[in-house]
Amino acid sequence: MSITWNLEITPVEASDAGLYECRIATHPTTSNFVHLKVTEARAEILGSPDLYIMSGSSLRLVCRLQGSTQAPLFVFWYHSDRMINFDTDRGLVVHINSTESDLIMPYTNTSDSGNYTCQPQNISPATIHVHVLQSEVPAAMQHGVRSSTSGSFAISNCAMFTIIYMLLQMLS
């Protein structure tokens, strides 16, 4: 006759990790040791904590789900405190699979700046701060004395390097 003893820990917390002993009261005493490792499922948005894009460009945020033992039933995306999964009038699209969720915004403007949060079911959320930069250089910087022109050139270079950096981030 075989007897099975179970230990159930609900809910599991990080502090539950460690060595457990199942001791059977026989003579001599029989013990069976088990090491429990607890990993916390969490979300991670690629490119966080900050992302810089130009107004008018598209935005794609990728939220990776790490350490999860099962796929979440849902992943909600928030802009500030507002859930945006179903903002189809703006062209937003959300894709979800077992390992990640994508938020795609085909066109951005400066009002799209702010915190974006990926909140999967039963998984710690992740946040990124998106900075949507005005795509035009102010007219005062384009026309004026020689020092303003060199300042405009420096801003254009900064914008160009920002765009190159963002493209490299998306490719990696």
mmCIF file of C-alpha atoms in Angstrom:
data_model
loop_
_atom_site.group_PDB
_atom_site.id
_atom_site.type_symbol
_atom_site.label_atom_id
_atom_site.label_comp_id
_atom_site.label_asym_id
_atom_site.label_seq_id
_atom_site.Cartn_x
_atom_site.Cartn_y
_atom_site.Cartn_z
ATOM 1 C CA MET A 1 0.000 0.000 0.000
ATOM 2 C CA SER A 2 1.380 3.373 -1.045
ATOM 3 C CA ILE A 3 0.395 6.597 0.672
ATOM 4 C CA THR A 4 0.990 9.944 -0.992
ATOM 5 C CA TRP A 5 1.325 13.124 1.023
ATOM 6 C CA ASN A 6 0.969 16.510 -0.671
ATOM 7 C CA LEU A 7 2.071 19.949 0.396
ATOM 8 C CA GLU A 8 0.065 22.760 -1.143
ATOM 9 C CA ILE A 9 1.181 26.386 -0.824
ATOM 10 C CA THR A 10 -1.447 28.893 -1.888
ATOM 11 C CA PRO A 11 -0.645 31.583 -2.852
ATOM 12 C CA VAL A 12 3.043 30.989 -3.495
ATOM 13 C CA GLU A 13 5.336 33.857 -2.521
ATOM 14 C CA ALA A 14 9.061 34.418 -3.026
ATOM 15 C CA SER A 15 9.629 33.798 0.683
ATOM 16 C CA ASP A 16 8.337 30.218 0.235
ATOM 17 C CA ALA A 17 11.483 29.240 -1.669
ATOM 18 C CA GLY A 18 13.857 26.890 0.087
ATOM 19 C CA LEU A 19 14.477 23.346 1.231
ATOM 20 C CA TYR A 20 11.502 21.228 2.293
ATOM 21 C CA GLU A 21 11.677 17.920 4.090
ATOM 22 C CA CYS A 22 9.082 15.167 4.053
ATOM 23 C CA ARG A 23 9.801 12.994 7.080
ATOM 24 C CA ILE A 24 8.159 9.606 7.483
ATOM 25 C CA ALA A 25 7.840 8.330 11.044
ATOM 26 C CA THR A 26 9.368 4.909 10.577
ATOM 27 C CA HIS A 27 12.222 3.266 12.335
ATOM 28 C CA PRO A 28 14.705 4.391 11.192
ATOM 29 C CA THR A 29 13.182 7.747 10.102
ATOM 30 C CA THR A 30 12.975 8.213 6.345
ATOM 31 C CA SER A 31 13.286 11.688 4.841
ATOM 32 C CA ASN A 32 12.864 13.037 1.362
ATOM 33 C CA PHE A 33 14.186 16.550 0.583
ATOM 34 C CA VAL A 34 12.895 18.874 -2.119
ATOM 35 C CA HIS A 35 14.304 22.289 -3.021
ATOM 36 C CA LEU A 36 11.575 24.711 -4.110
ATOM 37 C CA LYS A 37 12.597 27.543 -6.406
ATOM 38 C CA VAL A 38 10.074 30.371 -6.792
ATOM 39 C CA THR A 39 10.295 32.637 -9.824
ATOM 40 C CA GLU A 40 8.085 35.657 -10.218
ATOM 41 C CA ALA A 41 6.404 36.097 -13.575
ATOM 42 C CA ARG A 42 6.900 39.626 -14.824
ATOM 43 C CA ALA A 43 6.443 41.736 -17.893
ATOM 44 C CA GLU A 44 9.200 43.735 -19.591
ATOM 45 C CA ILE A 45 8.696 46.371 -22.290
ATOM 46 C CA LEU A 46 11.600 46.450 -24.709
ATOM 47 C CA GLY A 47 13.426 49.776 -24.752
ATOM 48 C CA SER A 48 12.229 50.855 -21.313
ATOM 49 C CA PRO A 49 12.421 52.985 -19.249
ATOM 50 C CA ASP A 50 12.272 55.740 -21.934
ATOM 51 C CA LEU A 51 11.543 55.783 -25.659
ATOM 52 C CA TYR A 52 11.880 58.845 -27.904
ATOM 53 C CA ILE A 53 10.032 59.056 -31.224
ATOM 54 C CA MET A 54 9.140 61.796 -33.674
ATOM 55 C CA SER A 55 5.578 63.051 -34.069
ATOM 56 C CA GLY A 56 3.927 61.465 -37.096
ATOM 57 C CA SER A 57 5.857 58.220 -36.822
ATOM 58 C CA SER A 58 4.381 54.884 -35.826
ATOM 59 C CA LEU A 59 4.852 53.358 -32.392
ATOM 60 C CA ARG A 60 5.338 49.672 -31.642
ATOM 61 C CA LEU A 61 5.730 48.573 -28.038
ATOM 62 C CA VAL A 62 6.703 44.970 -27.308
ATOM 63 C CA CYS A 63 5.907 43.540 -23.884
ATOM 64 C CA ARG A 64 7.750 40.296 -23.133
ATOM 65 C CA LEU A 65 6.228 37.948 -20.579
ATOM 66 C CA GLN A 66 8.966 36.307 -18.528
ATOM 67 C CA GLY A 67 8.862 33.521 -15.979
ATOM 68 C CA SER A 68 5.221 32.674 -16.592
ATOM 69 C CA THR A 69 4.160 29.044 -16.323
ATOM 70 C CA GLN A 70 1.095 29.639 -18.481
ATOM 71 C CA ALA A 71 -0.043 32.211 -21.012
ATOM 72 C CA PRO A 72 -2.203 34.994 -19.550
ATOM 73 C CA LEU A 73 -5.829 35.096 -20.645
ATOM 74 C CA PHE A 74 -5.499 38.832 -21.353
ATOM 75 C CA VAL A 75 -2.973 41.661 -21.528
ATOM 76 C CA PHE A 76 -4.263 45.191 -20.995
ATOM 77 C CA TRP A 77 -2.337 48.220 -22.291
ATOM 78 C CA TYR A 78 -2.731 51.581 -20.564
ATOM 79 C CA HIS A 79 -1.764 55.123 -21.583
ATOM 80 C CA SER A 80 -1.469 56.850 -18.218
ATOM 81 C CA ASP A 81 -4.501 55.430 -16.351
ATOM 82 C CA ARG A 82 -6.665 54.791 -19.429
ATOM 83 C CA MET A 83 -6.973 51.317 -20.956
ATOM 84 C CA ILE A 84 -6.381 51.619 -24.719
ATOM 85 C CA ASN A 85 -6.705 48.047 -26.043
ATOM 86 C CA PHE A 86 -9.899 48.865 -27.909
ATOM 87 C CA ASP A 87 -9.056 52.337 -29.308
ATOM 88 C CA THR A 88 -9.611 51.087 -32.856
ATOM 89 C CA ASP A 89 -10.811 54.521 -34.027
ATOM 90 C CA ARG A 90 -7.170 55.644 -33.632
ATOM 91 C CA GLY A 91 -5.956 52.553 -35.472
ATOM 92 C CA LEU A 92 -4.455 50.887 -32.400
ATOM 93 C CA VAL A 93 -3.801 47.178 -32.717
ATOM 94 C CA VAL A 94 -2.898 44.808 -29.884
ATOM 95 C CA HIS A 95 -1.457 41.330 -30.546
ATOM 96 C CA ILE A 96 -1.112 38.748 -27.777
ATOM 97 C CA ASN A 97 0.555 35.352 -27.735
ATOM 98 C CA SER A 98 1.995 33.121 -25.021
ATOM 99 C CA THR A 99 5.301 35.014 -24.689
ATOM 100 C CA GLU A 100 4.590 38.637 -25.614
ATOM 101 C CA SER A 101 2.096 41.332 -26.487
ATOM 102 C CA ASP A 102 2.540 44.103 -29.067
ATOM 103 C CA LEU A 103 0.857 47.497 -29.083
ATOM 104 C CA ILE A 104 0.943 49.144 -32.510
ATOM 105 C CA MET A 105 -0.051 52.776 -33.074
ATOM 106 C CA PRO A 106 0.224 53.704 -36.761
ATOM 107 C CA TYR A 107 0.504 57.470 -36.223
ATOM 108 C CA THR A 108 1.614 59.465 -33.180
ATOM 109 C CA ASN A 109 1.384 63.067 -32.081
ATOM 110 C CA THR A 110 2.686 64.875 -29.011
ATOM 111 C CA SER A 111 -0.483 64.066 -27.027
ATOM 112 C CA ASP A 112 0.588 60.400 -27.200
ATOM 113 C CA SER A 113 3.528 61.164 -24.879
ATOM 114 C CA GLY A 114 3.353 59.646 -21.418
ATOM 115 C CA ASN A 115 3.507 56.382 -19.513
ATOM 116 C CA TYR A 116 2.440 53.167 -21.238
ATOM 117 C CA THR A 117 1.828 50.104 -19.080
ATOM 118 C CA CYS A 118 1.567 46.484 -20.123
ATOM 119 C CA GLN A 119 -0.599 44.648 -17.547
ATOM 120 C CA PRO A 120 -0.900 40.899 -18.188
ATOM 121 C CA GLN A 121 -3.276 38.779 -16.123
ATOM 122 C CA ASN A 122 -1.574 37.542 -12.910
ATOM 123 C CA ILE A 123 1.844 38.921 -13.941
ATOM 124 C CA SER A 124 3.713 41.955 -12.593
ATOM 125 C CA PRO A 125 3.215 44.882 -15.014
ATOM 126 C CA ALA A 126 5.830 46.880 -16.918
ATOM 127 C CA THR A 127 5.882 50.579 -17.784
ATOM 128 C CA ILE A 128 7.704 52.681 -20.363
ATOM 129 C CA HIS A 129 7.705 56.463 -20.751
ATOM 130 C CA VAL A 130 7.211 57.474 -24.384
ATOM 131 C CA HIS A 131 8.369 60.927 -25.439
ATOM 132 C CA VAL A 132 6.805 62.048 -28.736
ATOM 133 C CA LEU A 133 8.934 64.899 -30.024
ATOM 134 C CA GLN A 134 7.598 67.633 -32.280
ATOM 135 C CA SER A 135 8.792 66.774 -35.776
ATOM 136 C CA GLU A 136 9.235 70.356 -36.948
ATOM 137 C CA VAL A 137 12.081 72.636 -35.938
ATOM 138 C CA PRO A 138 10.546 75.934 -34.776
ATOM 139 C CA ALA A 139 10.647 78.698 -37.415
ATOM 140 C CA ALA A 140 12.686 80.958 -35.123
ATOM 141 C CA MET A 141 15.485 78.400 -35.243
ATOM 142 C CA GLN A 142 15.307 77.940 -39.023
ATOM 143 C CA HIS A 143 15.589 81.603 -39.982
ATOM 144 C CA GLY A 144 17.789 84.015 -38.184
ATOM 145 C CA VAL A 145 21.354 84.869 -37.390
ATOM 146 C CA ARG A 146 24.221 82.519 -38.026
ATOM 147 C CA SER A 147 24.262 81.097 -34.467
ATOM 148 C CA SER A 148 20.575 80.117 -34.777
ATOM 149 C CA THR A 149 21.340 78.214 -37.970
ATOM 150 C CA SER A 150 24.078 76.204 -36.259
ATOM 151 C CA GLY A 151 21.657 75.562 -33.386
ATOM 152 C CA SER A 152 19.083 74.309 -35.893
ATOM 153 C CA PHE A 153 21.727 72.011 -37.408
ATOM 154 C CA ALA A 154 22.515 70.598 -33.948
ATOM 155 C CA ILE A 155 18.836 69.922 -33.284
ATOM 156 C CA SER A 156 18.468 68.227 -36.686
ATOM 157 C CA ASN A 157 21.461 66.018 -35.903
ATOM 158 C CA CYS A 158 19.993 65.182 -32.503
ATOM 159 C CA ALA A 159 16.688 64.198 -34.127
ATOM 160 C CA MET A 160 18.524 62.128 -36.740
ATOM 161 C CA PHE A 161 20.542 60.277 -34.076
ATOM 162 C CA THR A 162 17.342 59.692 -32.082
ATOM 163 C CA ILE A 163 15.666 58.129 -35.130
ATOM 164 C CA ILE A 164 18.724 55.954 -35.865
ATOM 165 C CA TYR A 165 18.821 54.839 -32.225
ATOM 166 C CA MET A 166 15.119 53.929 -32.303
ATOM 167 C CA LEU A 167 15.546 51.931 -35.522
ATOM 168 C CA LEU A 168 18.468 50.023 -34.020
ATOM 169 C CA GLN A 169 16.378 49.276 -30.915
ATOM 170 C CA MET A 170 13.544 47.911 -33.069
ATOM 171 C CA LEU A 171 15.932 45.715 -35.058
ATOM 172 C CA SER A 172 17.577 44.202 -31.988
#
